[in-house]
């Protein structure tokens, strides 16, 4: 075999070993990708097959039947999840958006590096540890409650909201701020009336992603919200949530509880996927 | 950024200071959460730390009845599951990132990339449910076959003897110790799936940021696609990928319910990969609610405190690597 004289000819005269290696590695990469994506499709298909049948009117309007009996639904968990997520959002959005504003608009403040670092650190703390913290802070003094669960979830939302808020605020052109200041507006008005509205879409996206993230958390609720087999809207009392009922049902020996858990998992995963799909759409349109 | 000279100071300094104070006060809640967490976990784990000292981390005995608590078995369980899951998931994650960034046409790359991101959105309990109902029976069937086939009788007797003496060997580590399907192996499988998207998305982002010149230069020299990937792209993106790997490690260490549901919750030493075990997070989830005795409670919280510090260190290192070691322009 003669040596290649030009680059273009060289490509056609690849040694068999190199060509085979290239093909094999390409094939392995495609195979690996299929393996990575497969669990998602398998889980979704399994939940549709097992859970869809259980999604009737009772599922949304009734509470779980007593152990060993059939029927019932997860109304307690659906309402509990909605209420706790709403309460968690108040904490998560208020502190998270403020944190993001602080990091993006006051970059020279002496406390800025500390707050940035601690916010990053909080993002990595396991959810169950946040559950222990909320237990010590609230449950030890006031008992199990939906509020304690919401605080744990709110703590988990904060770093996600901080991060996305900071990032979208930094995308707002500096000239927009300068224009506002040039009109004689004070900095706080510029921030509130010009910069924040310009970044609102991105901030909403971040909040939605944070909600999607904590909506599936059961670990921090185990010893804060604790769960409740009845519908409870009083935030000072134990409250149920979808992930909690899925956990209980999946580890229960009763077929009926397992059936409800699968339907609950289908509902939860669908809501989470829709939320992140919408968030992605919204952020792409920006 | 805040050009103070540009804002008429006399007009606005008062209201600006109020706003700044308000924002700072709310942002300071972040610090407060951190400080309260450390304080809370610290004071509650103090009794256990005072009683057992460093023995807490080296002793294998975890016995609520006798009031002796040592976390060595859970620490080992946490490390074994996390590192094994990492070892399996990292090549898969990098490969899928390469597929999305280098191989797939755009119409396929976007949906596949999105599906991989959705993997990160699946709640832990849902993974646990799926592992219990779908994968555990498959593993259980394989284990039953191993138990019932006659050629394994000798191995089984030998290993059972070892296990009864609280020992194990490399060979016996891969021999089934029960036919339940649950245990260490299932925890590793489910953790692998759960941490895949973290490495994959970081890897994809850094691979996309490798300058086009790097690829073109190698193609011009007659390199194959794989040669470009292995010699130009991966070395360039190495530091960033490493950051993603450590981020995934942080996730794996703290992952709770999926693992708690499938690992079997046993404080034995790791006898067999098919046997029951526990991790620090799974013990918190499974025992904190039932821990009546003060020392038991305190010991469980000490696991939480250790996990807290472990994840702080791991995440800090990951961010340091992602921020500092990547070539300029890649963040």
XYZ file of C-alpha atoms in Angstrom:
617
model
C 0.000 0.000 0.000
C 1.543 3.286 -1.048
C 1.713 6.174 1.316
C -0.975 8.799 0.974
C 0.079 11.917 -0.814
C -2.808 14.242 -0.019
C -5.076 14.519 3.011
C -8.168 13.754 0.960
C -6.654 10.556 -0.358
C -5.459 9.659 3.094
C -9.029 9.451 4.315
C -9.809 6.832 1.722
C -6.774 4.785 2.631
C -7.511 4.374 6.309
C -5.925 1.238 7.620
C -8.552 -1.438 8.366
C -7.690 -1.296 12.059
C -8.462 2.405 12.278
C -11.652 2.052 10.279
C -12.882 -0.822 12.440
C -12.017 1.054 15.612
C -13.918 4.084 14.381
C -16.986 2.015 13.525
C -16.907 0.013 16.744
C -16.606 3.086 18.932
C -19.404 4.816 17.016
C -21.578 1.759 17.478
C -20.784 1.586 21.201
C -21.708 5.245 21.598
C -25.085 4.706 19.942
C -25.643 1.585 22.070
C -24.689 3.414 25.275
C -27.092 6.233 24.446
C -29.884 3.705 23.944
C -29.050 2.202 27.359
C -29.136 5.655 28.960
C -32.520 6.576 27.503
C -34.145 3.149 27.940
C -34.995 3.389 31.690
C -37.003 6.570 31.153
C -39.108 4.987 28.431
C -39.467 1.727 30.396
C -40.561 3.546 33.565
C -43.097 5.669 31.742
C -44.498 2.694 29.823
C -44.723 0.640 33.035
C -46.553 3.391 34.914
C -49.002 3.951 32.051
C -49.741 0.225 31.845
C -50.167 -0.205 35.596
C -51.444 3.152 36.721
C -53.679 4.535 34.009
C -56.526 2.170 34.855
C -56.598 3.425 38.437
C -56.990 7.050 37.404
C -60.742 7.424 37.731
C -62.850 10.033 39.482
C -62.372 8.305 42.851
C -58.617 8.642 42.468
C -58.926 12.425 42.486
C -61.790 12.805 44.966
C -61.408 10.117 47.648
C -58.832 9.307 50.294
C -57.122 5.895 50.471
C -59.370 3.091 51.678
C -58.385 1.523 55.012
C -55.631 -1.081 54.645
C -56.925 -4.306 53.172
C -60.006 -2.743 51.601
C -60.347 -1.769 47.969
C -61.157 1.550 46.376
C -60.288 5.051 47.373
C -57.966 7.618 45.870
C -55.227 10.081 46.661
C -57.210 13.306 47.116
C -55.445 13.836 50.462
C -52.045 13.637 48.778
C -52.953 15.766 45.754
C -54.349 18.574 47.917
C -51.475 18.283 50.391
C -48.895 18.507 47.620
C -50.574 21.569 46.114
C -50.803 23.339 49.467
C -47.269 22.537 50.570
C -45.786 23.512 47.201
C -47.678 26.811 47.327
C -46.305 27.543 50.796
C -42.808 26.422 49.801
C -42.930 28.745 46.776
C -43.536 31.772 48.983
C -40.294 31.040 50.850
C -38.400 29.833 47.786
C -39.377 32.749 45.543
C -39.033 35.502 48.130
C -35.594 34.453 49.344
C -34.444 32.948 46.044
C -35.289 35.928 43.846
C -33.875 38.367 46.417
C -30.705 36.294 46.568
C -30.476 36.339 42.785
C -31.003 40.111 42.664
C -28.351 40.580 45.322
C -25.790 38.446 43.474
C -26.491 40.012 40.073
C -27.058 43.669 40.978
C -24.653 44.126 43.896
C -21.584 42.244 42.664
C -19.216 44.464 44.629
C -20.923 44.020 47.961
C -18.473 42.487 50.482
C -20.989 39.778 51.418
C -21.559 38.740 47.799
C -18.912 35.954 47.572
C -20.090 34.432 50.866
C -23.729 34.347 49.840
C -22.879 32.977 46.404
C -20.750 30.199 47.907
C -23.287 29.238 50.560
C -26.063 29.177 47.996
C -23.974 26.815 45.835
C -23.246 24.657 48.850
C -26.940 24.468 49.810
C -27.747 23.232 46.304
C -25.777 20.066 46.969
C -27.118 19.171 50.382
C -29.163 15.957 50.319
C -32.902 16.511 50.666
C -33.140 14.088 53.585
C -30.660 16.186 55.557
C -32.897 19.226 54.983
C -35.704 17.091 56.405
C -33.646 16.507 59.569
C -32.953 20.248 59.824
C -36.641 21.175 59.445
C -37.493 18.498 61.995
C -35.147 20.049 64.533
C -36.216 23.623 63.774
C -39.988 23.162 63.634
C -41.283 19.684 64.433
C -39.461 19.415 67.777
C -41.269 22.566 68.935
C -44.617 22.446 67.133
C -45.117 18.841 66.037
C -45.519 17.333 62.563
C -47.180 19.776 60.175
C -47.667 20.679 56.546
C -45.862 23.922 57.312
C -42.745 22.069 58.454
C -42.816 20.093 55.204
C -43.239 23.301 53.209
C -40.249 24.889 54.961
C -38.074 21.870 54.106
C -39.186 22.066 50.459
C -38.730 25.848 50.442
C -35.131 25.451 51.686
C -34.544 23.068 48.786
C -36.020 25.527 46.268
C -33.941 28.520 47.362
C -30.593 27.657 45.739
C -32.224 26.661 42.424
C -34.162 29.934 42.223
C -31.089 31.969 43.244
C -29.004 30.435 40.480
C -31.497 30.929 37.650
C -32.472 34.429 38.802
C -28.841 35.509 38.905
C -28.213 34.076 35.460
C -31.196 35.713 33.740
C -30.598 39.055 35.454
C -27.074 39.038 34.064
C -28.538 38.571 30.578
C -30.342 41.916 30.848
C -28.089 44.347 28.963
C -26.181 46.842 31.079
C -27.350 49.616 28.764
C -30.955 49.065 29.902
C -29.921 49.807 33.487
C -27.900 52.822 32.399
C -30.846 54.164 30.419
C -33.016 53.961 33.530
C -30.401 55.616 35.704
C -29.903 58.338 33.091
C -33.578 59.200 33.399
C -32.916 59.941 37.046
C -34.556 56.847 38.429
C -33.047 55.513 41.642
C -31.333 52.158 41.369
C -34.078 50.298 43.241
C -36.731 51.526 40.808
C -34.546 50.561 37.866
C -34.162 47.084 39.377
C -37.830 46.618 40.221
C -39.496 48.292 37.249
C -37.054 47.739 34.403
C -34.595 44.916 35.095
C -36.935 42.465 36.855
C -39.744 42.704 34.263
C -37.204 42.197 31.488
C -36.035 39.008 33.194
C -39.455 37.862 34.415
C -39.812 35.046 31.894
C -36.522 33.486 32.904
C -37.263 33.839 36.593
C -40.643 32.142 36.164
C -38.872 29.337 34.308
C -36.436 28.939 37.187
C -39.244 28.834 39.737
C -41.097 26.219 37.676
C -37.972 24.059 37.446
C -37.455 24.386 41.195
C -41.084 23.391 41.797
C -40.763 20.404 39.478
C -37.684 19.426 41.389
C -39.116 19.542 44.909
C -42.596 18.287 43.951
C -41.149 14.779 43.765
C -39.273 14.870 47.058
C -40.563 12.496 49.703
C -37.457 12.154 51.876
C -37.645 15.590 53.550
C -41.376 15.103 54.192
C -41.012 11.792 56.045
C -40.477 13.471 59.391
C -41.887 16.924 58.747
C -45.284 16.723 56.992
C -45.404 13.078 58.091
C -48.447 12.170 55.973
C -52.150 12.006 56.689
C -54.690 9.448 55.540
C -57.417 12.089 55.639
C -57.803 15.339 53.715
C -56.241 18.084 55.780
C -55.895 21.706 54.730
C -54.727 23.018 58.115
C -51.004 23.769 57.703
C -50.344 23.208 61.408
C -51.440 19.548 61.190
C -49.771 16.558 59.532
C -50.347 16.575 55.797
C -49.931 14.089 52.996
C -48.195 14.543 49.647
C -48.037 12.553 46.434
C -44.430 11.345 46.858
C -45.206 10.291 50.447
C -48.192 8.182 49.324
C -46.115 6.674 46.517
C -43.457 5.700 49.057
C -45.984 4.221 51.480
C -47.869 2.399 48.746
C -44.796 1.002 47.013
C -43.459 -0.439 50.271
C -46.894 -1.677 51.364
C -47.901 -5.319 51.159
C -51.426 -4.516 49.989
C -52.237 -4.688 46.285
C -54.645 -1.807 46.584
C -52.027 0.540 48.059
C -49.547 -0.518 45.400
C -52.133 0.224 42.711
C -52.728 3.724 44.112
C -48.962 4.277 44.351
C -48.493 3.437 40.662
C -51.333 5.743 39.636
C -49.904 8.451 41.905
C -46.468 7.967 40.349
C -47.971 8.310 36.869
C -49.735 11.525 37.869
C -46.631 12.963 39.551
C -44.232 12.105 36.758
C -46.649 13.482 34.125
C -47.041 16.775 35.995
C -43.281 17.075 36.483
C -42.548 16.330 32.818
C -45.184 18.829 31.665
C -43.790 21.499 33.989
C -40.228 21.056 32.790
C -41.413 20.904 29.169
C -43.274 24.198 29.590
C -40.307 25.760 31.400
C -38.009 24.685 28.581
C -40.346 26.047 25.929
C -40.655 29.347 27.755
C -36.911 29.727 28.205
C -36.239 28.937 24.553
C -38.684 31.523 23.305
C -36.898 34.268 25.196
C -21.577 46.957 37.290
C -23.332 49.379 39.552
C -21.950 52.608 38.246
C -22.594 54.797 41.262
C -21.314 57.858 39.487
C -24.084 57.440 36.950
C -26.858 57.669 39.530
C -27.687 61.046 40.987
C -26.749 60.303 44.549
C -28.641 63.041 46.305
C -31.943 62.053 44.742
C -31.927 58.388 45.481
C -29.440 57.369 48.119
C -32.021 57.033 50.909
C -34.501 54.812 49.125
C -31.658 52.900 47.509
C -30.189 52.111 50.890
C -33.540 50.847 52.148
C -33.945 48.608 49.089
C -30.396 47.327 49.351
C -30.948 46.562 53.019
C -34.159 44.704 52.273
C -32.606 42.626 49.502
C -29.568 41.893 51.653
C -31.778 40.871 54.578
C -33.692 38.415 52.402
C -30.521 37.127 50.772
C -29.043 36.676 54.237
C -31.748 34.075 54.893
C -29.611 31.808 52.678
C -26.744 32.171 55.144
C -29.175 31.741 58.013
C -30.446 28.437 56.576
C -26.880 27.191 56.356
C -25.930 28.324 59.857
C -29.134 26.923 61.373
C -28.526 23.617 59.587
C -25.033 23.293 60.985
C -26.194 24.343 64.449
C -29.207 22.048 64.440
C -27.365 18.981 63.164
C -24.395 19.782 65.400
C -26.288 20.062 68.679
C -28.434 17.026 67.967
C -25.526 14.798 67.071
C -23.448 16.015 70.021
C -24.583 13.287 72.479
C -23.616 10.503 70.084
C -20.319 12.132 69.140
C -19.513 12.732 72.804
C -20.247 9.141 73.756
C -18.592 7.331 70.839
C -16.084 9.880 69.539
C -14.285 8.809 66.418
C -15.281 5.203 67.124
C -18.633 6.172 65.696
C -17.085 6.149 62.247
C -15.021 2.978 62.641
C -17.186 0.641 64.690
C -19.323 -1.884 62.833
C -21.805 -2.407 65.650
C -25.126 -0.625 65.175
C -27.398 -1.994 67.831
C -30.325 0.056 69.169
C -31.025 -2.625 71.785
C -27.635 -2.450 73.474
C -27.265 1.270 72.693
C -24.087 0.846 70.688
C -23.803 2.817 67.487
C -21.037 2.662 64.905
C -21.524 3.764 61.334
C -18.792 1.826 59.525
C -21.267 -0.466 57.739
C -23.348 2.438 56.400
C -20.312 4.463 55.434
C -19.003 1.435 53.548
C -22.433 0.931 51.968
C -22.590 4.576 50.900
C -19.113 4.503 49.377
C -19.550 1.138 47.636
C -22.907 2.001 46.076
C -21.806 5.493 45.024
C -18.466 4.500 43.556
C -19.840 1.443 41.772
C -22.718 3.483 40.345
C -20.230 6.134 39.263
C -17.958 3.574 37.601
C -20.853 2.201 35.533
C -22.551 5.490 34.749
C -19.592 7.656 33.757
C -18.712 5.844 30.498
C -22.393 5.627 29.587
C -22.932 9.311 30.378
C -19.909 10.435 28.365
C -20.956 8.250 25.449
C -24.462 9.678 25.452
C -23.036 13.200 25.666
C -20.823 12.439 22.651
C -23.848 11.099 20.799
C -25.856 14.230 21.443
C -23.017 16.652 20.770
C -21.068 14.927 17.989
C -22.985 12.110 16.293
C -26.703 12.798 16.209
C -28.263 15.048 13.580
C -30.009 18.049 15.082
C -33.528 16.621 14.786
C -32.437 13.672 16.925
C -29.949 15.418 19.226
C -32.507 17.740 20.793
C -35.097 15.113 21.753
C -32.433 12.696 23.034
C -30.799 15.449 25.057
C -34.191 16.331 26.464
C -34.982 12.715 27.377
C -31.686 12.484 29.261
C -32.571 15.651 31.162
C -35.958 14.184 32.036
C -34.133 11.288 33.713
C -32.986 13.816 36.302
C -36.584 14.954 36.809
C -37.953 11.511 37.715
C -38.548 11.540 41.480
C -36.520 9.257 43.698
C -39.615 7.393 44.961
C -40.683 6.630 41.403
C -37.284 5.091 40.669
C -37.649 3.117 43.888
C -41.109 1.907 42.942
C -39.944 0.817 39.494
C -36.883 -0.927 40.900
C -38.999 -2.808 43.448
C -41.743 -3.903 41.071
C -39.831 -4.430 37.831
C -36.117 -5.031 38.358
C -36.160 -6.815 41.724
C -38.263 -9.735 40.358
C -35.847 -10.133 37.432
C -32.817 -10.229 39.732
C -34.718 -12.493 42.126
C -35.369 -15.019 39.355
C -31.683 -15.080 38.449
C -30.738 -15.573 42.101
C -33.237 -18.407 42.521
C -31.751 -20.122 39.487
C -28.329 -19.839 41.042
C -29.588 -21.324 44.298
C -31.417 -24.232 42.744
C -28.836 -25.361 40.223
C -26.826 -28.319 41.579
C -23.377 -27.192 40.360
C -23.454 -24.242 42.747
C -24.062 -26.246 45.909
C -20.380 -26.413 46.847
C -19.784 -22.721 46.344
C -22.876 -21.891 48.342
C -21.890 -24.052 51.308
C -18.410 -22.596 51.359
C -19.678 -19.026 51.181
C -22.438 -19.535 53.755
C -19.776 -20.719 56.170
C -17.722 -17.606 55.547
C -20.748 -15.335 55.873
C -21.795 -16.940 59.141
C -18.370 -16.019 60.510
C -18.979 -12.445 59.336
C -16.389 -12.763 56.610
C -16.368 -12.732 52.869
C -14.010 -13.359 49.987
C -13.823 -11.863 46.539
C -15.483 -14.935 45.046
C -18.259 -15.027 47.632
C -18.885 -11.328 47.193
C -20.508 -12.125 43.859
C -22.485 -15.143 45.091
C -26.163 -14.535 45.912
C -26.917 -14.600 49.616
C -30.684 -14.418 49.244
C -33.257 -14.671 46.504
C -35.130 -11.480 47.305
C -33.864 -9.493 44.352
C -33.351 -6.511 46.623
C -29.990 -5.552 48.049
C -26.725 -3.861 47.193
C -26.786 -4.763 43.487
C -30.231 -3.300 42.900
C -29.250 -0.132 44.768
C -26.203 0.220 42.519
C -28.302 -0.318 39.372
C -30.887 2.273 40.336
C -28.251 4.779 41.503
C -26.455 4.365 38.183
C -29.589 5.395 36.300
C -30.290 8.254 38.687
C -26.884 9.932 38.436
C -26.431 9.423 34.674
C -28.074 12.722 33.652
C -25.843 14.846 35.910
C -22.602 13.709 34.291
C -24.234 13.539 30.867
C -25.507 17.114 30.826
C -22.259 18.638 32.123
C -20.247 16.512 29.680
C -22.497 17.535 26.776
C -22.124 21.213 27.617
C -18.326 21.130 27.829
C -18.018 18.963 24.704
C -20.115 21.489 22.776
C -17.755 24.232 23.919
C -14.659 22.562 22.504
C -13.570 24.993 19.763
C -14.417 23.921 16.233
C -10.778 24.475 15.153
C -9.691 21.573 17.320
C -11.929 19.222 15.383
C -11.123 20.666 11.986
C -7.380 20.547 12.572
C -7.542 16.837 13.291
C -9.879 16.054 10.429
C -7.487 17.909 8.141
C -4.747 15.547 9.255
C -6.898 12.627 8.180
C -8.134 11.547 11.587
C -11.257 9.423 11.952
C -14.205 10.643 13.977
C -13.219 8.494 16.940
C -9.636 9.758 16.791
C -10.919 13.330 16.862
C -13.076 12.497 19.867
C -10.451 10.589 21.809
C -7.473 12.831 21.073
C -8.899 16.317 20.611
C -12.314 16.575 22.211
C -12.118 14.433 25.345
C -8.701 15.703 26.518
C -9.882 19.269 26.011
C -13.128 18.694 27.891
C -11.564 16.467 30.553
C -11.606 18.913 33.442
C -15.206 19.914 32.831
C -16.314 16.297 32.593
C -14.465 15.565 35.837
C -16.504 18.306 37.509
C -19.687 16.657 36.253
C -18.527 13.304 37.593
C -17.927 14.719 41.053
C -21.303 16.477 40.949
C -22.864 13.079 40.216
C -20.901 11.595 43.110
C -22.436 14.204 45.398
C -25.896 13.165 44.191
C -25.125 9.488 44.676
C -23.865 9.965 48.236
C -27.051 11.730 49.317
C -29.603 9.818 47.288
C -32.125 8.514 49.756
C -35.495 6.958 49.090
C -34.849 4.944 45.948
C -31.906 3.351 47.750
C -33.750 3.011 51.061
C -36.558 1.163 49.286
C -34.363 -1.418 47.573
C -31.163 -1.929 49.597
C -32.707 -4.093 52.305
C -31.690 -2.012 55.336
C -29.249 -4.346 57.013
C -26.333 -3.231 59.139
C -24.336 -6.360 58.331
C -20.965 -5.874 56.769
C -21.038 -6.176 52.999
C -21.118 -9.937 52.573
C -22.360 -10.226 49.031
C -23.275 -7.799 46.319
C -26.632 -9.589 46.137
C -27.212 -9.240 49.851
C -28.808 -6.569 51.998
C -26.892 -3.501 53.093
C -27.560 0.115 54.039
C -26.292 3.590 53.295
C -26.104 6.609 55.582
C -29.088 8.214 53.840
C -31.138 5.009 53.816
C -30.610 4.539 57.555
C -31.815 8.084 58.217
C -34.946 7.460 56.141
C -35.651 4.031 57.617
C -34.795 4.624 61.277
C -35.203 8.259 62.261
C -38.981 8.007 62.524
C -38.820 4.972 64.811
C -35.818 6.001 66.889
C -37.300 6.397 70.370
C -34.145 6.404 72.405
C -32.174 9.655 72.577
C -28.821 8.102 71.718
C -30.276 6.266 68.702
C -31.781 9.535 67.452
C -28.559 11.399 68.017
C -26.636 8.704 66.152
C -28.974 8.934 63.170
C -28.573 12.731 63.129
C -24.796 12.251 63.258
C -25.144 10.320 59.997
C -27.011 13.350 58.646
C -24.272 15.696 59.815
C -21.602 13.527 58.186
C -23.602 13.454 54.971
C -23.965 17.233 55.176
C -20.226 17.790 55.390
C -19.488 15.125 52.803
C -21.775 16.783 50.267
C -20.446 20.248 51.067
C -16.894 19.075 50.358
C -17.801 17.072 47.256
C -19.879 19.857 45.713
C -17.302 22.461 46.531
C -14.593 20.418 44.808
C -16.862 19.835 41.794
C -17.585 23.532 41.397
C -13.943 24.397 41.890
C -12.968 22.018 39.105
C -15.697 23.201 36.764
C -14.860 26.848 37.417
C -11.067 26.783 37.546
C -9.600 23.903 35.589
C -11.609 24.181 32.406
C -9.920 26.104 29.613
C -10.891 29.752 29.424
C -14.335 30.329 27.999
C -15.698 27.042 29.299
C -17.740 27.464 32.419
